[in-house]
Coordinates of N, CA and C in Angstrom, one line a residue:
M1 N -33.6 -25.4 15.0 CA -31.9 -26.1 15.2 C -32.6 -27.7 15.2
K2 N -31.8 -28.5 14.4 CA -32.3 -30.0 14.3 C -31.5 -30.7 15.7
F3 N -32.2 -31.4 16.1 CA -32.1 -32.5 16.9 C -31.6 -33.7 16.4
R4 N -31.1 -34.4 17.2 CA -30.4 -35.9 16.6 C -30.9 -36.5 17.6
S5 N -31.8 -37.9 17.2 CA -31.9 -39.4 18.3 C -31.9 -40.0 17.6
C6 N -30.7 -41.0 18.6 CA -30.5 -42.3 17.9 C -30.1 -42.1 16.6
N7 N -29.6 -41.5 15.9 CA -29.2 -42.3 14.3 C -30.1 -41.2 13.8
N8 N -31.6 -40.6 14.1 CA -32.8 -40.8 13.2 C -32.7 -39.1 13.4
T9 N -32.9 -38.2 12.2 CA -32.8 -37.2 12.7 C -34.5 -36.1 11.9
G10 N -34.4 -35.2 12.7 CA -35.9 -35.2 12.8 C -35.7 -33.7 13.3
N11 N -37.3 -32.8 13.8 CA -37.2 -32.0 14.3 C -37.5 -32.2 15.4
R12 N -37.6 -31.6 16.7 CA -38.1 -31.8 18.1 C -39.6 -31.2 18.1
F13 N -40.5 -31.7 18.7 CA -41.9 -30.7 18.5 C -42.1 -31.8 19.9
V14 N -44.1 -31.1 20.4 CA -44.7 -31.3 20.9 C -45.2 -32.6 20.4
D15 N -45.5 -33.2 21.3 CA -46.2 -35.5 20.4 C -47.9 -34.8 20.2
V16 N -48.2 -34.2 19.1 CA -49.7 -33.7 18.9 C -50.2 -35.1 18.6
C17 N -50.1 -36.2 18.7 CA -51.1 -37.5 19.1 C -51.1 -37.6 20.2
S18 N -50.7 -37.1 21.3 CA -51.6 -36.8 23.3 C -52.3 -36.3 23.3
T19 N -53.4 -35.9 23.2 CA -54.2 -34.7 23.7 C -54.4 -34.4 25.2
K20 N -53.6 -35.6 25.8 CA -53.7 -34.9 27.3 C -52.8 -34.1 27.5
G21 N -51.8 -33.1 27.2 CA -50.9 -31.7 26.9 C -51.9 -31.0 26.2
L22 N -53.1 -31.4 25.5 CA -53.8 -30.0 25.0 C -54.4 -29.1 25.7
K23 N -54.5 -28.1 25.7 CA -55.1 -27.1 27.2 C -55.8 -26.0 26.0
Q24 N -56.7 -25.3 27.1 CA -57.6 -24.0 26.4 C -57.4 -23.2 27.2
A25 N -57.4 -22.3 27.1 CA -56.7 -20.4 27.5 C -57.7 -20.2 27.3
E26 N -59.0 -18.7 28.1 CA -59.7 -17.7 27.3 C -58.7 -16.6 26.8
W27 N -58.6 -15.8 26.1 CA -58.3 -14.7 25.7 C -57.9 -13.9 27.1
S28 N -57.4 -13.3 27.2 CA -56.6 -12.3 28.0 C -56.4 -11.1 27.6
R29 N -56.6 -9.6 28.0 CA -56.5 -8.4 27.8 C -55.0 -8.1 27.9
I30 N -54.8 -8.4 28.9 CA -53.2 -8.4 29.5 C -51.5 -9.3 28.9
A31 N -52.2 -9.7 28.1 CA -51.4 -10.7 28.0 C -50.1 -9.8 27.1
P32 N -48.6 -10.2 27.2 CA -47.5 -9.4 26.7 C -47.8 -9.4 25.4
R33 N -47.2 -8.2 24.5 CA -47.3 -8.3 22.6 C -46.3 -9.4 22.8
W34 N -45.5 -10.4 22.7 CA -45.2 -11.4 22.0 C -45.8 -12.6 22.5
R35 N -47.1 -12.6 22.9 CA -47.9 -13.9 23.7 C -49.4 -13.7 23.0
R36 N -49.4 -13.5 21.3 CA -50.8 -12.8 21.3 C -51.2 -13.8 19.8
A37 N -52.0 -14.3 20.0 CA -52.6 -15.7 19.0 C -53.3 -14.9 17.7
G38 N -53.1 -15.4 17.3 CA -54.4 -15.0 16.0 C -55.6 -16.4 15.0
H39 N -56.1 -16.2 14.9 CA -57.2 -17.2 14.5 C -56.0 -18.3 13.6
G40 N -56.6 -19.6 13.6 CA -56.3 -20.5 13.0 C -54.8 -20.8 13.7
L41 N -53.9 -21.3 13.2 CA -52.7 -22.3 13.2 C -51.7 -21.2 14.4
C42 N -51.0 -21.3 15.0 CA -49.8 -20.6 16.2 C -48.6 -21.8 16.3
F43 N -48.3 -21.4 16.1 CA -45.8 -21.9 16.9 C -46.3 -21.0 17.8
E44 N -45.2 -21.6 19.1 CA -44.7 -21.6 20.0 C -43.5 -21.4 20.0
G45 N -42.5 -20.4 20.8 CA -40.9 -20.5 20.8 C -40.6 -19.7 21.7
Q46 N -38.9 -20.0 22.2 CA -38.6 -19.2 22.8 C -37.6 -18.1 21.7
C47 N -37.9 -17.0 22.0 CA -36.4 -16.1 21.3 C -35.4 -15.9 21.8
L48 N -34.4 -15.9 21.0 CA -33.0 -16.3 22.1 C -32.2 -15.0 21.3
N49 N -33.3 -13.3 20.6 CA -32.2 -12.6 20.1 C -32.5 -11.9 21.9
K50 N -31.2 -11.8 22.1 CA -30.8 -11.1 23.4 C -31.1 -9.3 23.2
E51 N -30.9 -8.6 21.9 CA -31.9 -8.0 21.8 C -33.7 -6.9 22.2
C52 N -34.2 -8.5 22.4 CA -35.2 -7.9 22.5 C -35.9 -8.3 23.3
E53 N -36.9 -8.0 23.4 CA -38.1 -7.5 25.0 C -38.4 -9.1 25.8
A54 N -38.3 -9.8 24.0 CA -39.1 -11.0 24.9 C -37.9 -12.3 24.4
Y55 N -36.8 -12.0 24.7 CA -35.2 -12.7 24.6 C -36.0 -13.7 26.2
R56 N -36.1 -15.0 25.7 CA -36.2 -16.0 26.7 C -37.6 -16.1 27.1
H57 N -38.7 -15.5 26.4 CA -39.8 -16.0 26.8 C -40.7 -16.9 25.9
T58 N -40.9 -17.4 25.8 CA -42.0 -17.6 24.9 C -42.8 -17.3 23.3
V59 N -42.4 -17.4 22.9 CA -43.4 -16.3 22.2 C -44.3 -16.9 21.0
I60 N -45.4 -16.2 20.3 CA -46.1 -16.5 20.1 C -46.8 -16.3 18.7
M61 N -46.1 -17.4 17.8 CA -46.4 -16.7 15.6 C -47.7 -17.4 15.5
P62 N -48.2 -16.7 15.3 CA -49.7 -16.8 14.5 C -48.8 -17.0 12.9
I63 N -49.8 -18.2 12.0 CA -49.5 -18.5 10.7 C -50.4 -19.0 10.2
G64 N -51.8 -18.4 10.7 CA -53.4 -18.8 10.0 C -53.6 -20.1 9.8
Y65 N -54.7 -19.9 8.3 CA -55.7 -21.1 8.0 C -54.4 -21.7 6.4
Q66 N -54.1 -22.3 6.9 CA -53.1 -23.2 5.8 C -52.5 -24.5 6.2
K67 N -51.8 -25.2 5.1 CA -51.5 -26.2 5.0 C -50.2 -25.8 5.5
F68 N -49.4 -26.5 6.5 CA -47.9 -25.8 7.5 C -47.3 -27.1 6.9
D69 N -46.4 -27.2 6.5 CA -44.7 -28.7 6.6 C -44.1 -28.0 7.8
I70 N -44.4 -28.8 9.3 CA -43.1 -27.8 9.8 C -42.0 -28.3 9.8
L71 N -41.1 -29.4 8.8 CA -40.0 -29.8 8.7 C -39.2 -28.7 7.2
I72 N -40.3 -28.0 7.1 CA -39.8 -27.9 5.1 C -40.1 -26.2 5.4
D73 N -41.5 -25.7 6.0 CA -42.1 -24.6 5.9 C -41.6 -23.6 7.5
T74 N -40.6 -24.5 7.8 CA -40.4 -22.9 9.1 C -38.9 -22.5 8.8
D75 N -38.9 -21.0 8.6 CA -37.8 -20.6 8.5 C -37.8 -19.0 8.7
Q76 N -36.8 -18.4 8.2 CA -36.7 -17.2 8.8 C -37.5 -15.8 8.4
E77 N -38.7 -16.0 7.6 CA -39.8 -15.9 7.3 C -41.2 -16.2 8.1
T78 N -41.2 -17.3 8.1 CA -42.5 -17.9 8.7 C -42.2 -17.7 10.4
T79 N -41.5 -18.4 10.9 CA -41.4 -18.5 12.1 C -40.5 -17.5 12.8
I80 N -41.0 -16.4 13.2 CA -40.0 -15.3 13.5 C -41.0 -14.9 15.1
C81 N -40.0 -14.3 16.1 CA -40.6 -13.5 16.9 C -41.3 -12.2 16.5
P82 N -42.6 -12.0 16.9 CA -43.6 -11.3 16.5 C -42.8 -9.7 17.2
L83 N -41.8 -9.3 17.9 CA -41.8 -8.4 18.6 C -40.1 -7.7 17.2
C84 N -39.4 -8.2 17.5 CA -37.6 -8.0 16.9 C -37.3 -8.9 15.5
K85 N -38.3 -9.8 15.2 CA -38.1 -11.0 14.0 C -37.7 -11.6 13.7
Y86 N -36.9 -11.8 14.5 CA -35.8 -12.7 14.4 C -36.2 -14.3 14.6
Y87 N -36.0 -15.8 14.1 CA -36.3 -17.4 13.3 C -36.0 -17.2 15.1
V88 N -37.6 -18.1 15.2 CA -37.8 -18.7 16.5 C -38.1 -20.4 16.1
E89 N -37.5 -21.2 16.1 CA -37.7 -22.4 16.6 C -38.5 -22.9 17.4
P90 N -40.3 -23.3 16.5 CA -41.3 -23.6 17.0 C -41.1 -25.0 17.2
V91 N -41.7 -25.2 19.1 CA -41.9 -26.7 19.5 C -43.3 -26.9 19.5
A92 N -43.9 -26.2 19.9 CA -45.4 -25.8 20.3 C -46.5 -25.2 19.4
C93 N -47.4 -25.7 19.2 CA -48.8 -24.9 18.5 C -50.0 -25.0 19.4
G94 N -50.4 -23.9 18.6 CA -52.4 -23.5 19.5 C -52.7 -23.2 18.3
F95 N -54.1 -23.3 18.5 CA -55.0 -23.0 17.5 C -56.2 -23.1 18.4
S96 N -56.9 -21.8 17.0 CA -57.8 -20.8 17.5 C -59.5 -20.4 16.7
N97 N -60.2 -20.7 16.5 CA -61.5 -20.6 15.5 C -60.9 -21.1 14.3
C98 N -61.0 -22.0 14.6 CA -60.3 -22.8 13.4 C -60.9 -24.6 13.2
W99 N -60.6 -25.3 12.5 CA -60.9 -27.0 12.3 C -59.8 -27.8 11.7
W100 N -59.1 -28.0 12.3 CA -57.8 -28.7 12.0 C -57.3 -30.3 12.5
R101 N -56.1 -30.5 11.5 CA -55.5 -31.6 11.8 C -54.2 -31.9 11.2
Y102 N -53.9 -33.8 11.1 CA -52.1 -33.8 11.3 C -52.2 -34.8 10.5
E103 N -50.5 -34.9 9.8 CA -50.2 -35.8 9.9 C -48.8 -36.1 10.0
G104 N -48.4 -37.3 10.1 CA -46.8 -37.0 10.0 C -46.3 -38.5 10.5
I105 N -44.3 -38.7 10.7 CA -44.4 -39.5 11.0 C -42.9 -39.7 12.2
K106 N -43.4 -40.0 13.4 CA -42.8 -39.5 14.7 C -41.5 -40.8 14.6
I107 N -40.4 -40.6 15.8 CA -39.6 -41.7 15.6 C -39.7 -41.9 17.6
C108 N -39.8 -43.3 17.8 CA -40.8 -44.1 18.7 C -39.4 -44.0 19.8
N109 N -39.4 -44.1 21.0 CA -37.6 -44.5 21.6 C -37.4 -46.1 21.4
S110 N -38.4 -47.1 21.1 CA -37.7 -48.0 20.3 C -39.0 -48.8 19.4
G111 N -38.1 -49.4 18.5 CA -38.9 -49.5 17.3 C -39.2 -48.0 16.2
P112 N -39.6 -49.3 14.9 CA -39.6 -47.9 13.8 C -40.1 -46.6 14.3
P113 N -40.3 -46.0 12.9 CA -40.6 -44.7 13.3 C -42.2 -45.2 12.9
K114 N -43.1 -44.3 13.7 CA -44.3 -44.4 13.2 C -45.2 -43.7 13.1
R115 N -45.7 -44.0 11.7 CA -47.0 -43.3 11.2 C -48.3 -42.8 12.6
C116 N -48.4 -41.6 12.4 CA -49.8 -41.2 12.7 C -50.2 -40.3 12.1
S117 N -51.9 -39.8 12.2 CA -52.9 -38.8 11.7 C -53.9 -38.9 13.0
S118 N -54.6 -37.3 12.0 CA -56.0 -37.0 13.2 C -56.8 -37.0 12.7
D119 N -57.9 -37.1 13.0 CA -59.7 -36.7 12.2 C -59.3 -35.0 12.0
W120 N -60.0 -34.1 11.7 CA -60.2 -33.0 11.7 C -61.1 -33.2 13.2
K121 N -61.0 -31.8 13.8 CA -60.5 -31.2 15.3 C -61.1 -30.0 15.1
H122 N -61.6 -29.3 16.4 CA -62.8 -28.2 15.9 C -62.0 -27.4 17.0
A123 N -61.4 -25.6 17.2 CA -60.9 -25.4 18.0 C -61.7 -23.9 18.4
D124 N -63.0 -23.9 19.2 CA -63.8 -22.7 19.3 C -62.9 -21.6 19.5
D125 N -63.6 -20.6 20.1 CA -63.3 -19.1 20.0 C -62.6 -19.2 21.9
A126 N -61.1 -20.0 21.8 CA -60.2 -19.8 22.8 C -59.3 -20.4 22.1
Y127 N -57.9 -20.1 23.2 CA -56.6 -20.8 22.7 C -56.2 -22.2 23.0
H128 N -56.3 -22.8 21.9 CA -56.5 -24.4 22.2 C -54.6 -24.5 22.1
R129 N -54.1 -24.6 23.7 CA -52.4 -25.1 23.3 C -52.3 -26.4 23.5
F130 N -51.0 -26.9 23.3 CA -50.7 -27.9 23.7 C -49.2 -27.3 24.6
D131 N -49.0 -27.9 25.7 CA -48.0 -27.5 26.6 C -46.6 -27.9 26.3
E132 N -45.7 -26.9 26.3 CA -44.7 -27.2 26.1 C -43.7 -27.8 26.7
N133 N -43.8 -28.5 27.7 CA -43.0 -29.4 28.4 C -42.2 -30.0 27.5
P134 N -41.1 -29.9 27.7 CA -40.0 -30.7 27.4 C -40.5 -32.2 27.2
S135 N -41.0 -32.7 28.3 CA -41.1 -34.3 28.1 C -41.8 -34.2 27.7
E136 N -42.5 -33.6 26.7 CA -43.8 -34.3 26.1 C -43.5 -34.0 24.8
H137 N -41.8 -33.3 25.0 CA -41.8 -34.0 23.4 C -41.2 -35.2 22.2
V138 N -41.5 -35.0 21.4 CA -40.9 -35.9 20.5 C -40.1 -35.6 19.0
T139 N -39.7 -36.9 18.3 CA -38.7 -35.7 16.9 C -39.6 -36.1 15.8
W140 N -39.9 -35.8 15.0 CA -40.6 -35.7 13.5 C -40.2 -35.5 12.8
R141 N -40.2 -37.0 11.8 CA -39.9 -37.2 10.3 C -40.3 -36.4 9.3
K142 N -42.0 -36.5 10.1 CA -42.5 -35.9 8.8 C -44.0 -35.5 9.7
L143 N -44.1 -33.5 9.8 CA -45.3 -33.4 10.3 C -46.1 -31.9 9.7
I144 N -46.7 -32.4 9.1 CA -47.8 -31.4 8.6 C -49.0 -30.7 8.7
F145 N -49.2 -29.9 9.2 CA -50.9 -29.4 9.9 C -51.4 -29.5 8.3
E146 N -52.8 -29.0 8.6 CA -54.0 -28.5 7.9 C -55.0 -28.5 8.7
V147 N -55.2 -26.9 8.4 CA -55.7 -25.8 9.5 C -56.6 -24.8 8.2
V148 N -58.4 -25.1 8.5 CA -58.9 -24.1 7.9 C -60.4 -23.8 8.6
K149 N -60.3 -22.7 8.5 CA -61.4 -21.8 8.8 C -63.3 -22.1 9.1
K150 N -63.7 -22.8 7.9 CA -65.1 -23.7 7.7 C -65.1 -24.6 7.8
R151 N -66.3 -25.6 8.8 CA -66.2 -26.4 8.7 C -66.1 -27.6 7.7
P152 N -65.2 -28.7 7.2 CA -65.0 -29.4 6.5 C -65.6 -30.3 5.8
N153 N -66.2 -30.9 5.2 CA -66.7 -32.0 4.4 C -66.3 -33.5 5.7
L154 N -67.5 -33.1 6.6 CA -66.2 -34.9 7.1 C -66.9 -36.1 6.8
E155 N -68.0 -36.1 5.8 CA -68.8 -36.9 5.3 C -68.9 -36.8 3.8
P156 N -68.5 -38.1 2.9 CA -69.5 -37.3 1.5 C -70.6 -36.9 1.6
M157 N -70.6 -36.3 1.3 CA -72.3 -35.4 0.3 C -74.1 -36.2 0.1
E158 N -74.6 -36.7 1.0 CA -75.8 -37.7 1.9 C -76.9 -36.8 0.0
L159 N -77.2 -37.7 -0.5 CA -77.8 -37.6 -1.5 C -79.8 -36.6 -1.2
P160 N -80.0 -35.5 -1.2 CA -81.5 -35.0 -1.1 C -82.1 -36.6 -0.7
T161 N -83.0 -37.0 0.2 CA -84.4 -37.7 0.3 C -85.4 -37.5 -1.2
T162 N -86.0 -36.4 -1.6 CA -86.8 -36.8 -2.2 C -85.6 -35.8 -3.2
L163 N -86.0 -35.7 -4.8 CA -85.4 -35.0 -5.6 C -86.3 -34.1 -6.2
S164 N -85.8 -32.6 -6.5 CA -86.1 -31.5 -6.9 C -87.0 -32.2 -8.7
R165 N -88.5 -31.2 -8.3 CA -88.9 -31.7 -9.9 C -89.0 -30.2 -11.0
P166 N -88.7 -30.3 -11.9 CA -88.3 -29.8 -13.2 C -89.3 -28.6 -13.0
S167 N -88.7 -27.6 -13.0 CA -89.9 -26.5 -13.5 C -90.8 -27.2 -14.7
P168 N -91.7 -26.7 -14.7 CA -93.2 -26.6 -16.1 C -92.8 -25.9 -17.1
G169 N -92.5 -25.8 -18.4 CA -91.7 -25.7 -19.5 C -92.1 -24.8 -19.8

């Protein structure tokens, strides 16, 4: 589903620039089958298939470790209900056991579109998710997530303080 906002087109998605909506949830052994997160990036959205057990429930769609463009890469094969396999429009995201960052262009209520990005953030062994409260959603012209398993090089590699001596020959 695409939404229009003041003659600007894009996708409605949670405002990942605002970390106040980022919540941490511990793992549950009793979560419904449609609420099972995987490691790395996960998207959340509502299943609209009337025949599905998860109909009108927020489902979790594990994506894993990769670079993902929310406006281009969402389709009937990537963002689907884990039960019925029907397309689900992602509206929020979550992360676990990974390092992640984003870059995007969001449409502001007043003024020109705004470029934004983040430094690398770490999600430990819990589910770190953005609240899907519709009041916290914005329209994105561009939103790309980069999610990796291992800590990325956050700073350029420093040279060792002492150089290795060549072995005698």
